[in-house]
Structures are given as C-alpha cells and as structure tokens.
Short mmCIF file of C-alpha atoms in Angstrom, two decimals:
data_model
loop_
_atom_site.label_atom_id
_atom_site.label_comp_id
_atom_site.label_asym_id
_atom_site.label_seq_id
_atom_site.Cartn_x
_atom_site.Cartn_y
_atom_site.Cartn_z
CA MET I 1 45.95 -65.42 -79.61
CA LEU I 2 48.02 -62.00 -79.20
CA VAL I 3 51.89 -62.63 -79.99
CA VAL I 4 53.89 -59.70 -78.94
CA ASP I 5 57.38 -59.76 -80.00
CA LEU I 6 59.94 -57.91 -77.08
CA SER I 7 63.45 -56.93 -77.36
CA LYS I 8 63.74 -57.09 -73.51
CA GLU I 9 63.15 -59.34 -71.00
CA ASN I 10 62.38 -57.65 -68.04
CA PHE I 11 59.65 -55.74 -69.38
CA GLU I 12 58.08 -58.99 -70.16
CA TYR I 13 55.62 -59.31 -66.97
CA ASP I 14 54.42 -55.93 -67.66
CA VAL I 15 53.94 -55.95 -71.24
CA GLN I 16 51.48 -59.27 -70.45
CA ALA I 17 49.79 -57.89 -67.61
CA LEU I 18 48.49 -54.75 -69.51
CA VAL I 19 47.98 -56.52 -72.84
CA LYS I 20 45.97 -59.13 -70.78
CA ALA I 21 43.77 -56.34 -69.23
CA PHE I 22 42.81 -55.04 -72.14
CA TYR I 23 42.35 -58.31 -74.51
CA PRO I 24 40.94 -60.72 -71.20
CA GLU I 25 39.36 -63.19 -73.92
CA GLU I 26 42.65 -63.25 -75.69
CA GLN I 27 45.68 -66.00 -74.99
CA VAL I 28 48.73 -63.47 -74.77
CA CYS I 29 52.01 -64.68 -75.95
CA VAL I 30 55.10 -62.22 -75.17
CA LEU I 31 58.41 -63.55 -76.97
CA THR I 32 61.45 -62.22 -75.97
CA PRO I 33 65.38 -62.79 -76.81
CA GLN I 34 65.26 -65.49 -74.66
CA THR I 35 62.72 -67.42 -75.93
CA ARG I 36 63.43 -71.11 -76.65
CA ALA I 37 64.19 -71.14 -80.76
CA ASP I 38 61.67 -73.50 -81.80
CA ARG I 39 58.74 -71.04 -79.75
CA ARG I 40 60.02 -68.34 -81.38
CA ASN I 41 59.47 -70.20 -84.75
CA GLU I 42 56.16 -71.25 -83.99
CA PHE I 43 55.14 -67.54 -83.82
CA SER I 44 57.23 -65.69 -85.72
CA ASP I 45 54.44 -64.68 -88.36
CA LYS I 46 51.80 -63.73 -86.06
CA VAL I 47 53.39 -61.27 -84.36
CA TRP I 48 51.17 -58.49 -83.27
CA ILE I 49 52.88 -56.37 -81.68
CA LYS I 50 56.41 -55.55 -81.80
CA ILE I 51 58.31 -53.85 -79.05
CA ASP I 52 61.77 -52.42 -79.34
CA ILE I 53 63.21 -51.40 -75.82
CA ARG I 54 66.37 -49.02 -76.62
CA ASP I 55 68.65 -46.97 -74.24
CA ASP I 56 67.23 -43.72 -75.21
CA GLY I 57 63.28 -45.00 -75.14
CA ALA I 58 61.08 -47.38 -77.12
CA GLU I 59 59.27 -48.28 -80.90
CA LEU I 60 56.17 -49.87 -80.50
CA VAL I 61 54.41 -51.26 -83.95
CA LEU I 62 50.87 -52.02 -84.19
CA ASN I 63 49.15 -52.54 -87.40
CA GLY I 64 51.92 -51.48 -89.44
CA GLN I 65 51.95 -47.91 -87.94
CA SER I 66 54.85 -46.70 -85.41
CA PHE I 67 54.86 -45.37 -82.00
CA LEU I 68 57.97 -43.97 -80.29
CA PHE I 69 58.58 -42.99 -76.86
CA SER I 70 61.96 -41.21 -75.60
CA TRP I 71 62.60 -41.78 -71.62
CA PRO I 72 63.02 -38.78 -69.51
CA GLN I 73 65.67 -36.97 -70.05
CA SER I 74 66.10 -34.88 -66.84
CA SER I 75 64.63 -35.19 -63.00
CA GLU I 76 63.69 -31.46 -63.36
CA PRO I 77 60.14 -30.80 -63.13
CA SER I 78 58.63 -28.98 -66.65
CA LEU I 79 56.32 -26.94 -64.98
CA LYS I 80 55.89 -23.53 -65.43
CA ASP I 81 54.22 -21.96 -62.96
CA PRO I 82 53.35 -24.36 -60.29
CA ALA I 83 50.59 -23.53 -58.14
CA ARG I 84 51.53 -25.19 -55.20
CA GLU I 85 55.58 -26.91 -53.99
CA GLU I 86 53.88 -30.22 -54.14
CA ASP I 87 52.76 -30.14 -57.73
CA VAL I 88 56.78 -29.74 -58.48
CA ILE I 89 57.62 -32.37 -55.84
CA LEU I 90 55.08 -34.62 -57.46
CA GLN I 91 56.42 -33.94 -61.21
CA LYS I 92 59.76 -35.02 -59.81
CA GLU I 93 58.56 -37.86 -58.10
CA ILE I 94 57.22 -39.40 -61.51
CA LEU I 95 60.13 -38.48 -63.60
CA ASP I 96 62.14 -40.05 -61.23
CA ARG I 97 60.43 -43.04 -61.14
CA GLY I 98 62.41 -43.86 -64.59
CA TYR I 99 62.08 -45.97 -67.11
CA LYS I 100 59.59 -48.81 -66.56
CA ASP I 101 56.65 -46.00 -65.15
CA GLY I 102 57.57 -44.25 -68.58
CA PHE I 103 57.24 -47.26 -70.72
CA LYS I 104 54.30 -48.69 -68.98
CA ARG I 105 52.47 -45.29 -69.61
CA PHE I 106 53.39 -44.84 -72.97
CA LEU I 107 52.18 -48.69 -73.49
CA TYR I 108 48.86 -48.08 -71.72
CA ASN I 109 47.88 -44.99 -73.60
CA ILE I 110 48.34 -47.07 -77.15
CA LEU I 111 46.45 -49.97 -75.96
CA SER I 112 43.93 -47.72 -74.41
CA GLU I 113 43.79 -45.80 -78.03
CA ALA I 114 43.56 -48.69 -79.66
CA THR I 115 40.70 -50.65 -77.33
CA LYS I 116 38.87 -47.54 -76.85
CA LYS I 117 38.38 -47.94 -73.49
CA SER I 118 40.57 -47.39 -70.01
CA LEU I 119 41.29 -49.41 -67.02
CA PRO I 120 40.05 -48.53 -63.37
CA TRP I 121 43.52 -49.55 -62.06
CA GLY I 122 45.34 -48.28 -65.24
CA ASN I 123 48.52 -49.15 -65.86
CA LEU I 124 49.50 -50.86 -62.36
CA THR I 125 50.29 -54.45 -62.63
CA GLY I 126 51.08 -54.85 -59.20
CA ILE I 127 49.00 -57.06 -56.67
CA ARG I 128 49.13 -54.64 -53.75
CA PRO I 129 48.23 -51.36 -55.12
CA THR I 130 47.51 -49.71 -51.80
CA LYS I 131 51.60 -50.16 -50.88
CA ILE I 132 51.85 -46.80 -52.65
CA ALA I 133 49.50 -45.25 -50.96
CA TYR I 134 50.41 -46.58 -47.90
CA GLY I 135 54.60 -45.70 -48.22
CA MET I 136 53.62 -41.96 -49.01
CA LEU I 137 51.45 -41.55 -45.84
CA GLU I 138 54.81 -42.97 -44.26
CA GLN I 139 56.66 -40.33 -45.94
CA GLY I 140 53.99 -37.55 -44.68
CA ARG I 141 52.72 -36.85 -48.43
CA SER I 142 49.34 -35.01 -48.39
CA GLU I 143 46.18 -36.82 -49.68
CA ARG I 144 46.05 -34.65 -52.48
CA PHE I 145 49.63 -35.25 -53.57
CA ILE I 146 48.49 -39.03 -53.15
CA LEU I 147 45.57 -39.14 -55.52
CA ASP I 148 47.31 -37.43 -57.71
CA TYR I 149 50.50 -39.47 -58.07
CA TYR I 150 48.01 -42.22 -58.65
CA ARG I 151 46.01 -40.28 -61.47
CA GLN I 152 48.91 -39.04 -63.23
CA ASN I 153 51.44 -41.64 -63.36
CA HIS I 154 49.16 -44.83 -63.65
CA TYR I 155 46.24 -43.39 -64.62
CA VAL I 156 44.49 -44.63 -61.99
CA SER I 157 40.38 -43.81 -61.47
CA ASP I 158 39.12 -41.46 -58.91
CA GLU I 159 37.35 -43.95 -57.61
CA LYS I 160 39.84 -46.67 -57.08
CA ALA I 161 42.39 -44.05 -56.01
CA LEU I 162 40.32 -43.24 -53.16
CA LEU I 163 39.52 -46.55 -52.02
CA ALA I 164 43.29 -47.33 -51.99
CA LEU I 165 43.92 -44.22 -49.91
CA ASP I 166 41.12 -44.77 -47.40
CA ILE I 167 42.30 -48.67 -46.98
CA ALA I 168 45.80 -47.61 -46.63
CA LYS I 169 44.81 -45.31 -44.11
CA ARG I 170 42.68 -47.77 -42.18
CA GLU I 171 45.82 -49.98 -42.38
CA MET I 172 48.18 -47.74 -40.83
CA ALA I 173 46.20 -47.15 -37.89
CA LEU I 174 45.68 -50.75 -37.11
CA LEU I 175 49.12 -51.71 -37.70
CA SER I 176 50.35 -48.81 -35.22
CA GLY I 177 50.45 -51.65 -33.04
CA ILE I 178 52.13 -54.33 -34.32
CA HIS I 179 55.67 -55.31 -33.59
CA TYR I 180 57.33 -54.93 -36.53
CA GLN I 181 61.21 -55.84 -36.01
CA GLU I 182 60.57 -57.89 -32.91
CA GLY I 183 57.45 -59.73 -33.96
CA TYR I 184 56.30 -61.96 -36.29
CA SER I 185 52.89 -63.92 -37.09
CA LEU I 186 52.20 -67.47 -37.88
CA TYR I 187 50.26 -69.26 -40.76
CA ILE I 188 49.15 -73.10 -40.78
CA GLY I 189 48.34 -74.81 -44.13
CA ILE I 190 46.19 -77.42 -43.64
CA PRO I 191 45.91 -78.74 -47.71
CA PHE I 192 42.50 -81.05 -47.61
CA CYS I 193 38.99 -79.73 -49.19
CA PRO I 194 35.95 -81.80 -49.58
CA THR I 195 36.74 -81.42 -53.16
CA THR I 196 38.39 -79.11 -55.62
CA CYS I 197 36.31 -75.66 -57.07
CA LEU I 198 36.43 -75.13 -60.46
CA TYR I 199 38.44 -71.92 -59.72
CA CYS I 200 41.10 -72.94 -57.27
CA SER I 201 44.48 -73.24 -57.85
CA PHE I 202 45.61 -73.33 -53.92
CA THR I 203 47.52 -76.53 -52.51
CA SER I 204 44.67 -78.53 -51.87
CA PHE I 205 43.94 -82.56 -51.82
CA SER I 206 40.95 -84.26 -51.57
CA ILE I 207 40.32 -85.45 -48.17
CA ALA I 208 38.77 -88.47 -49.43
CA GLY I 209 41.90 -89.79 -50.75
CA TYR I 210 43.82 -88.60 -48.20
CA ARG I 211 42.46 -89.25 -45.37
CA ASP I 212 44.84 -92.27 -44.40
CA LEU I 213 47.94 -89.90 -44.45
CA VAL I 214 46.05 -86.93 -42.34
CA ASP I 215 47.42 -88.05 -38.86
CA LYS I 216 50.95 -88.37 -40.43
CA TYR I 217 50.76 -84.76 -41.50
CA LEU I 218 49.71 -83.66 -38.18
CA ASP I 219 53.02 -84.94 -37.18
CA CYS I 220 55.36 -83.83 -39.15
CA LEU I 221 53.03 -80.31 -38.79
CA ILE I 222 53.84 -80.47 -34.98
CA ARG I 223 57.35 -80.89 -35.93
CA GLU I 224 57.68 -78.00 -37.93
CA MET I 225 55.61 -76.33 -35.74
CA GLU I 226 57.95 -77.38 -32.37
CA LEU I 227 61.51 -76.07 -34.39
CA THR I 228 59.94 -72.91 -35.65
CA SER I 229 59.16 -71.80 -32.06
CA LYS I 230 63.10 -72.37 -31.11
CA ILE I 231 63.87 -70.94 -34.64
CA MET I 232 61.74 -67.45 -33.36
CA ASN I 233 62.38 -67.92 -29.64
CA GLY I 234 62.38 -63.93 -28.53
CA ARG I 235 59.96 -62.66 -30.71
CA ILE I 236 56.08 -61.75 -30.20
CA LEU I 237 53.72 -63.75 -31.81
CA ASP I 238 51.26 -61.36 -32.94
CA SER I 239 48.66 -63.16 -35.24
CA VAL I 240 47.89 -66.94 -35.87
CA TYR I 241 45.92 -67.89 -39.26
CA ILE I 242 45.65 -70.94 -39.93
CA GLY I 243 44.19 -71.64 -44.10
CA GLY I 244 44.10 -74.08 -46.85
CA GLY I 245 42.63 -75.99 -48.25
CA THR I 246 39.69 -75.94 -45.42
CA PRO I 247 40.97 -77.06 -42.44
CA THR I 248 37.49 -77.94 -40.80
CA THR I 249 37.70 -80.97 -43.07
CA LEU I 250 40.18 -82.34 -40.06
CA GLU I 251 37.91 -84.23 -37.31
CA PRO I 252 37.00 -83.07 -34.34
CA GLU I 253 39.88 -84.74 -32.58
CA GLN I 254 42.47 -84.11 -34.97
CA LEU I 255 41.37 -80.58 -34.79
CA ASP I 256 42.04 -80.67 -30.87
CA ARG I 257 45.04 -82.19 -31.42
CA LEU I 258 46.40 -79.62 -33.52
CA PHE I 259 45.26 -76.44 -31.60
CA SER I 260 46.19 -78.25 -28.02
CA LYS I 261 49.71 -78.95 -29.62
CA LEU I 262 50.00 -74.87 -31.15
CA LYS I 263 49.06 -73.41 -27.61
CA SER I 264 51.33 -75.65 -25.83
CA ILE I 265 53.85 -74.77 -28.20
CA PHE I 266 53.80 -70.58 -28.64
CA ASP I 267 53.28 -68.34 -26.32
CA PHE I 268 49.48 -66.89 -27.00
CA SER I 269 49.61 -64.10 -24.52
CA THR I 270 50.40 -61.43 -27.16
CA VAL I 271 48.20 -63.02 -29.67
CA GLN I 272 45.93 -60.01 -30.96
CA GLU I 273 44.17 -62.66 -33.72
CA PHE I 274 43.60 -65.93 -33.90
CA THR I 275 41.72 -66.94 -37.27
CA VAL I 276 40.56 -70.18 -38.86
CA GLU I 277 38.60 -70.67 -42.41
CA ALA I 278 36.07 -72.95 -41.59
CA GLY I 279 35.39 -72.17 -45.00
CA ARG I 280 33.40 -75.19 -46.51
CA ALA I 281 29.61 -75.65 -45.11
CA ASP I 282 29.72 -79.13 -45.97
CA SER I 283 33.07 -79.55 -43.39
CA ILE I 284 31.30 -77.79 -41.20
CA THR I 285 29.47 -79.51 -37.46
CA GLU I 286 28.63 -77.94 -34.36
CA GLU I 287 30.87 -80.32 -32.74
CA LYS I 288 34.03 -78.93 -34.65
CA LEU I 289 32.83 -75.36 -34.20
CA LYS I 290 32.64 -76.17 -30.15
CA VAL I 291 36.30 -77.08 -30.35
CA LEU I 292 37.55 -74.10 -32.23
CA PHE I 293 35.77 -71.77 -29.63
CA ASP I 294 37.03 -73.68 -26.90
CA HIS I 295 40.37 -73.15 -28.23
CA GLY I 296 40.05 -69.29 -28.46
CA VAL I 297 39.70 -69.12 -31.65
CA SER I 298 38.90 -65.77 -32.39
CA ARG I 299 38.03 -65.14 -36.06
CA ILE I 300 36.45 -67.81 -38.62
CA SER I 301 35.19 -67.80 -42.23
CA VAL I 302 31.81 -69.50 -43.43
CA ASN I 303 32.36 -68.69 -47.13
CA PRO I 304 29.25 -69.28 -49.58
CA GLN I 305 31.27 -67.91 -52.76
CA THR I 306 27.81 -67.61 -53.87
CA MET I 307 23.61 -67.80 -53.11
CA LYS I 308 22.69 -69.18 -56.61
CA GLN I 309 22.52 -72.90 -56.40
CA GLU I 310 22.89 -73.65 -60.08
CA THR I 311 26.43 -71.68 -59.56
CA LEU I 312 27.27 -73.61 -56.89
CA ASP I 313 26.92 -76.76 -58.72
CA ILE I 314 28.95 -75.77 -61.91
CA ILE I 315 31.64 -74.67 -59.34
CA GLY I 316 32.03 -77.91 -57.27
CA ARG I 317 30.57 -76.23 -53.74
CA ARG I 318 29.11 -79.48 -52.72
CA ALA I 319 27.07 -77.79 -50.20
CA SER I 320 23.89 -75.88 -50.35
CA VAL I 321 22.57 -72.43 -50.20
CA GLU I 322 20.56 -73.78 -47.08
CA GLN I 323 23.91 -75.42 -45.55
CA VAL I 324 25.47 -72.34 -45.72
CA GLU I 325 23.10 -70.79 -43.68
CA GLN I 326 23.01 -73.59 -41.34
CA ALA I 327 26.45 -73.08 -40.53
CA TYR I 328 26.38 -69.56 -40.25
CA ALA I 329 23.82 -70.14 -37.82
CA LEU I 330 25.93 -72.74 -35.68
CA ALA I 331 29.08 -70.29 -35.64
CA ARG I 332 26.61 -67.95 -34.17
CA LYS I 333 25.17 -70.21 -31.67
CA VAL I 334 28.37 -71.56 -30.52
CA GLY I 335 29.50 -68.10 -29.90
CA PHE I 336 31.62 -66.51 -32.43
CA ASP I 337 31.31 -62.83 -32.74
CA ASN I 338 33.72 -62.36 -35.58
CA ILE I 339 32.55 -64.47 -39.01
CA ASN I 340 33.93 -63.50 -42.33
CA MET I 341 32.47 -64.53 -45.13
CA ASP I 342 33.69 -64.49 -48.93
CA LEU I 343 32.17 -63.93 -52.05
CA ILE I 344 33.17 -64.08 -55.53
CA LEU I 345 32.00 -62.28 -58.41
CA GLY I 346 32.36 -62.82 -62.19
CA LEU I 347 31.20 -67.11 -61.39
CA PRO I 348 29.61 -68.72 -64.71
CA GLY I 349 26.35 -67.38 -65.67
CA GLU I 350 26.30 -64.70 -63.04
CA LEU I 351 24.84 -61.47 -64.10
CA GLU I 352 23.81 -57.81 -61.91
CA ALA I 353 20.46 -60.01 -60.38
CA ASP I 354 22.55 -63.00 -59.36
CA ILE I 355 24.87 -60.54 -56.95
CA GLN I 356 21.86 -59.15 -55.82
CA ASN I 357 20.40 -61.56 -54.70
CA THR I 358 23.52 -63.35 -53.20
CA ILE I 359 24.14 -59.68 -51.07
CA ASP I 360 20.74 -59.56 -50.25
CA ARG I 361 20.59 -62.78 -48.41
CA VAL I 362 24.39 -61.86 -47.26
CA VAL I 363 23.23 -58.97 -45.72
CA GLU I 364 20.10 -60.68 -43.85
CA LEU I 365 22.63 -62.70 -42.03
CA GLY I 366 24.92 -60.03 -41.35
CA PRO I 367 28.64 -61.15 -41.19
CA ASP I 368 30.87 -58.92 -39.15
CA SER I 369 33.28 -58.70 -42.49
CA LEU I 370 32.79 -59.38 -46.21
CA THR I 371 35.70 -60.20 -48.71
CA VAL I 372 34.73 -59.65 -52.13
CA HIS I 373 37.10 -61.18 -54.68
CA SER I 374 36.73 -60.73 -58.63
CA LEU I 375 37.12 -64.09 -60.42
CA ALA I 376 40.81 -65.11 -60.79
CA ILE I 377 41.26 -67.07 -64.17
CA LYS I 378 44.17 -69.35 -62.97
CA ARG I 379 46.28 -71.35 -65.26
CA ALA I 380 46.18 -74.27 -62.63
CA SER I 381 42.34 -74.34 -62.16
CA LYS I 382 39.91 -76.02 -64.07
CA LEU I 383 38.21 -72.91 -65.00
CA ASN I 384 41.01 -72.83 -67.96
CA GLN I 385 39.04 -76.03 -69.31
CA TRP I 386 35.72 -74.74 -68.79
CA ILE I 387 36.56 -71.45 -70.31
CA GLN I 388 37.51 -73.30 -73.51
CA GLU I 389 34.46 -75.63 -73.39
CA ASN I 390 31.89 -72.39 -72.81
CA GLY I 391 33.29 -69.45 -73.57
CA VAL I 392 34.81 -66.17 -71.39
CA SER I 393 31.57 -64.92 -72.19
CA MET I 394 29.88 -66.44 -69.58
CA LEU I 395 32.22 -64.76 -67.02
CA HIS I 396 30.59 -61.49 -66.02
CA ASN I 397 31.91 -58.81 -64.02
CA THR I 398 31.17 -55.45 -64.05
CA ASP I 399 31.34 -52.04 -62.57
CA GLU I 400 27.45 -52.42 -61.39
CA THR I 401 28.42 -55.99 -60.11
CA MET I 402 30.96 -54.29 -57.49
CA ALA I 403 28.85 -51.42 -56.67
CA ILE I 404 25.97 -53.97 -56.08
CA ALA I 405 28.72 -55.58 -53.55
CA ALA I 406 30.02 -52.51 -52.06
CA GLU I 407 26.56 -50.95 -51.25
CA GLY I 408 25.72 -54.72 -49.54
CA ALA I 409 28.95 -53.89 -47.50
CA LYS I 410 27.71 -50.27 -46.67
CA ARG I 411 24.40 -51.70 -45.76
CA LEU I 412 25.70 -54.23 -43.19
CA GLY I 413 27.82 -51.33 -41.79
CA LEU I 414 31.39 -52.59 -43.10
CA VAL I 415 34.05 -50.40 -44.13
CA PRO I 416 36.97 -51.41 -46.69
CA TYR I 417 40.35 -52.20 -45.14
CA TYR I 418 42.33 -54.51 -47.13
CA LEU I 419 42.77 -54.92 -51.11
CA TYR I 420 44.58 -56.50 -53.71
CA ARG I 421 44.95 -57.60 -56.99
CA GLN I 422 45.53 -61.02 -59.21
CA LYS I 423 46.48 -61.48 -62.65
CA ASN I 424 43.80 -62.05 -65.06
CA MET I 425 41.04 -60.86 -63.13
CA SER I 426 37.49 -60.59 -64.31
CA GLY I 427 36.62 -57.38 -65.19
CA ASN I 428 40.37 -56.08 -64.18
CA PHE I 429 39.01 -55.02 -61.25
CA GLU I 430 40.28 -55.74 -57.04
CA ASN I 431 39.58 -58.09 -54.14
CA VAL I 432 38.60 -56.08 -51.13
CA GLY I 433 38.25 -56.73 -47.42
CA TYR I 434 34.99 -55.07 -45.57
CA ALA I 435 34.83 -55.20 -41.68
CA ARG I 436 33.01 -53.92 -39.12
CA GLU I 437 35.42 -51.40 -37.25
CA GLY I 438 37.03 -53.51 -34.30
CA LYS I 439 36.61 -56.56 -36.34
CA LEU I 440 39.07 -55.79 -39.41
CA GLY I 441 41.21 -58.73 -39.87
CA LEU I 442 45.09 -57.99 -38.84
CA TYR I 443 46.88 -60.86 -40.53
CA ASN I 444 44.90 -60.04 -43.96
CA ILE I 445 46.87 -56.42 -43.36
CA LEU I 446 49.99 -58.05 -43.49
CA ILE I 447 50.33 -60.63 -45.72
CA MET I 448 49.34 -57.37 -48.22
CA GLU I 449 51.39 -54.45 -46.97
CA GLU I 450 54.40 -56.97 -46.01
CA LYS I 451 55.67 -55.26 -43.11
CA GLN I 452 56.04 -58.30 -40.80
CA THR I 453 57.56 -61.53 -40.77
CA ILE I 454 55.25 -64.24 -41.36
CA VAL I 455 56.52 -67.85 -40.74
CA ALA I 456 54.15 -70.08 -42.56
CA LEU I 457 54.22 -73.72 -42.08
CA GLY I 458 52.66 -76.78 -43.69
CA ALA I 459 52.77 -78.41 -47.33
CA GLY I 460 52.76 -75.55 -49.75
CA SER I 461 53.45 -72.60 -47.38
CA ILE I 462 55.75 -70.04 -48.35
CA THR I 463 57.54 -67.99 -45.23
CA LYS I 464 58.52 -64.66 -45.63
CA LYS I 465 60.95 -63.11 -43.66
CA VAL I 466 60.75 -59.12 -43.48
CA SER I 467 64.28 -57.10 -42.42
CA ARG I 468 64.61 -53.34 -42.54
CA GLN I 469 68.13 -52.11 -42.99
CA ALA I 470 69.22 -48.32 -42.62
CA THR I 471 70.40 -46.56 -45.63
CA GLU I 472 72.82 -43.85 -46.27
CA ASP I 473 70.53 -41.25 -46.12
CA GLY I 474 68.86 -42.05 -42.83
CA SER I 475 66.07 -43.88 -44.33
CA GLU I 476 65.13 -47.61 -44.19
CA SER I 477 64.87 -50.35 -47.01
CA ILE I 478 62.76 -53.27 -46.74
CA LEU I 479 64.02 -56.75 -47.52
CA ILE I 480 62.08 -59.27 -48.37
CA GLU I 481 63.28 -62.86 -48.42
CA ARG I 482 61.10 -66.23 -48.97
CA CYS I 483 61.31 -69.90 -47.90
CA GLU I 484 59.12 -72.35 -49.55
CA ASN I 485 57.55 -75.60 -48.59
CA VAL I 486 56.78 -78.60 -51.14
CA LYS I 487 53.42 -78.43 -52.38
CA GLU I 488 52.46 -82.17 -52.27
CA VAL I 489 51.56 -84.05 -49.14
CA ALA I 490 53.50 -87.24 -48.99
CA LEU I 491 56.31 -85.34 -50.47
CA TYR I 492 56.04 -82.92 -47.16
CA ILE I 493 55.98 -86.35 -44.78
CA GLU I 494 59.11 -87.60 -46.56
CA LYS I 495 61.25 -84.10 -46.45
CA ILE I 496 59.69 -82.88 -43.35
CA ASP I 497 63.25 -82.31 -42.02
CA GLU I 498 64.74 -80.47 -45.23
CA MET I 499 61.44 -78.18 -44.59
CA ILE I 500 62.93 -77.24 -40.98
CA GLU I 501 66.37 -76.72 -42.25
CA ARG I 502 64.85 -74.09 -45.02
CA LYS I 503 63.56 -72.22 -42.24
CA GLN I 504 66.76 -72.44 -40.33
CA LYS I 505 68.28 -71.23 -42.97
CA LEU I 506 66.63 -68.50 -43.69
CA PHE I 507 66.64 -66.97 -40.25
CA TYR I 508 70.09 -67.94 -39.09
CA GLY I 509 72.23 -68.89 -42.28
CA THR I 510 72.76 -72.34 -41.60
CA PRO I 511 71.06 -75.01 -39.53
CA LEU I 512 71.78 -74.43 -36.03
CA LEU I 513 69.13 -76.68 -34.01
CA GLY I 514 69.61 -80.23 -35.14
CA LYS I 515 67.11 -82.87 -36.47
#
C-alpha cells in the first residue's frame, strides 16, 4: 500500500487519482487532517509521500528528497516574443487556472520522473476530458489553441488531445438541434440481470431472486412516470434511454406493459432517439425484440464484452459467443437498423490476440455502433476479490489493444463520437463510443456533456437538473443539481412517494402535486 500524508483535504481526490494512475497495482491511501485518528495511527509509520499544501505553494517529500512548488504570483504571461497573440492568451489561461492545476502539474512531473513513464491523459483526473475542448470551441478558440492547452496544462498526449477535439466537434454538431433549456431527456432503470458480472458495480439484482417483485416494481415505476410527466409538463422530450441492469430480463408482456404506459404518459412526437439496452444475449428472444420494435425503439445494444468463451465464463456472462451472434442476427431479422455492441478491453487473461479475434468477429457482424470500454476496477465489484486471488497482472490493456479496437471501428466505417473516463481504469485509458454517421448515440453525448436536464426514474437512478444562469460579464454559467433514488428494489417500492417528492422539490422547491 502507498500511503500519502496530505495537509489539505480538498486536494485528496486529485492526489489519489494521480498516484493510482502511476501505480495501478498498488492500493493508495490518502491521509488528511480530517482522517480518523485511529486510521492515521494505523498508517502513520508507513507514509510514502508527504505533501504540505501552503498558501504560497507546496512541499513534497518522497524517499527523503524534498520538492518545492510555488503558486503562480501573476496572471501575466512570461513569453518574451510570442509568435502569435494566441500564445499569450494560452499562457494567461493556464496561469489563471490557478492553484489546483499548477499543483497537479507539479505532482505529475514528480511521479512521472519517479516511474519513468507518462500517462496518455496526463494529469487529467476528471471523467469528461472532452468538456475542455467543447467549452473552448464554444468560446471560439482555435483548434491549435485547444490542442496546446491539453498538452501544456495537462500533459495530454497528442493522440488523446486530437481524439478529444475530434469528438467535441462531432458532439457540437449533433447537439445543435437539442432543446437545452426547454427540453429534457428521460432515463428509466430496470435493475434486474440474469447474473451479476465479475466487473459490475451498477445497481442490479438477480432476476431469479426478485421475480416476485418485478410487477410491483413496474407499478411504482409507472407511478413515478405519471408524476414526472406532470413535473416536466410543457418541456420538450428529446431522448429516452432504458437501461439497467438488463431491461430485457423482463417478460414480453411486462415489456409491452412498460412501453405502452410510457408512450401514453409522455409525448413521443419530439423524441429523436429511443434506446433500450438489450445487453445480455441470454435475455434476448425474438418475441421480446418484436415488442421493442413494435413500440418504436430506434436503437438497441447487444453486448458481448468479448468473443472469447473462456473469458465469458470467468466474468459470469452465461451467454455463449454463439448466442451473442444469434441474438444479433435476431435483432436484424426483426428489423433493427441501429445496433450497438459493447466491448471491454483488459478483461482477465486477455491479450492482444484475444482482442484481435473479438474485433474480427464483431466486424463480420457489422454493428452500427461500437462502445469500447477500458476495464475499470470498481470497489463494489467482485473483480476486487478476483484480483486479490489472481493478481492485477492478469488484467492487460495497452496502447496496442486500444489501437486494435480503434482500427476495428475504422474497418466498420465508424467514427468516435463520445468519450469518458473512470477511476482505476486498466492502462489509464478511456471509454470511446464509435458509430456510423447518422447513428450517433444522442443520449450518450447528453449524459457525458451535461448540457441538458436528464430525469431518471427507477431504483438507483440519479436525476440531473441543468440550469443556465447569466453572469455579471454577460456570459452563462451552468448549475447542475442532483436527485437520487434509493438503490434497493424493495426500498424503492416502499418509498416511491418519497422518490417522487424528491423530484418535485428539485424542480419546484417544494412538493406541489400531492400523492
């Protein structure tokens, strides 16, 4: 375990994320003045790095060697003879970012020197790296300016900076037709799965153990839908996404009931995209797919994660590779012309040859979009226990595996259109969505860029209310407020009125509609 003694609490997340990125095989513990005394005593003699954050800078002590950092004292650029005015603006922008960005550059450089390696995303620790490019494009910055900012302020590699910029440009074009202030999107969570996968930390419950509660859950979900439609009355519904869990664990008649109520409660005349995660091939039947298609679902996911049977067995996916291919063929037969497939790179024991085999088989199928995930090690997943028993070295993700996936997307004629990162990702890489032009996943972009209110229904879902407010300088600031539903199915059913009241309070400040 690597123990960091940090003198200031609000730097804790960035320190933990950067240290973990450089030392992925290690557990990282960050102590702050607010850490419980018993925990501090437990690790006080095991401190690896000591970081003292001060008003005028910081001191870092590593292996007995002291490193000093001074905060920028001025917002004036230090260029002697800038070739272009943009260079001056860029230096001022970097200096004006202030203490935290400066400290992250300082810490990154020390860790990079200590490990003799660099990270593809540099010192970026947030999950939405494309938001930087998106915001600067909105400000009218040039592409050169944006790329230089990624490189100089965050040490992002040329490849990743170009990827972020490319995706941001594509996102802006797609979102130009979205109703930002007067519109919203809808998420509906079905928290049931055939089994829980090794890597999963989402809110999901075994359908076998909860089958008796499914109809009651749908009763409550429909009630939440009815009250939500009143809360959002007068606003334009742009996209609908039904996820989970695995929505297709529901029986055909349950799916029909859910979709019939959904389309009678909400006005679908403005909906640009209606997505359902079919996800698990072992939950897909032709009858269920017909229900989805007949109700106007425009986009579905059939997610193999890998086409290596041994890996599917390890991670707890009961469907075979052949079942995945059969489910995909069924979806095409029913009439779906927008099918996504999810893959995960870095799964236990998989090497470059395995990724190449998976990509080759996916290319033969020809999906309309491909979402490539880098495995993220979640604390709440069974994968943590598996790593303790088998070792983190069994998780293999590299520049080469990422390149194999990107080349496969290119062979399919797909372009990258959204991107996000997670904590503890294998190889410190990213998740990228690729799609054919005209098949870009609207909801995926909206959830990443946080440009529009997304109202979320069902157990474990989180509503995000996006508000725009004018600032003194005439620009616009964005305020994001959240409202969470409880995760456990039985508790959601018990507290459905409270879940509805939470939404009413979020949008109106007080419950207005009654029960």
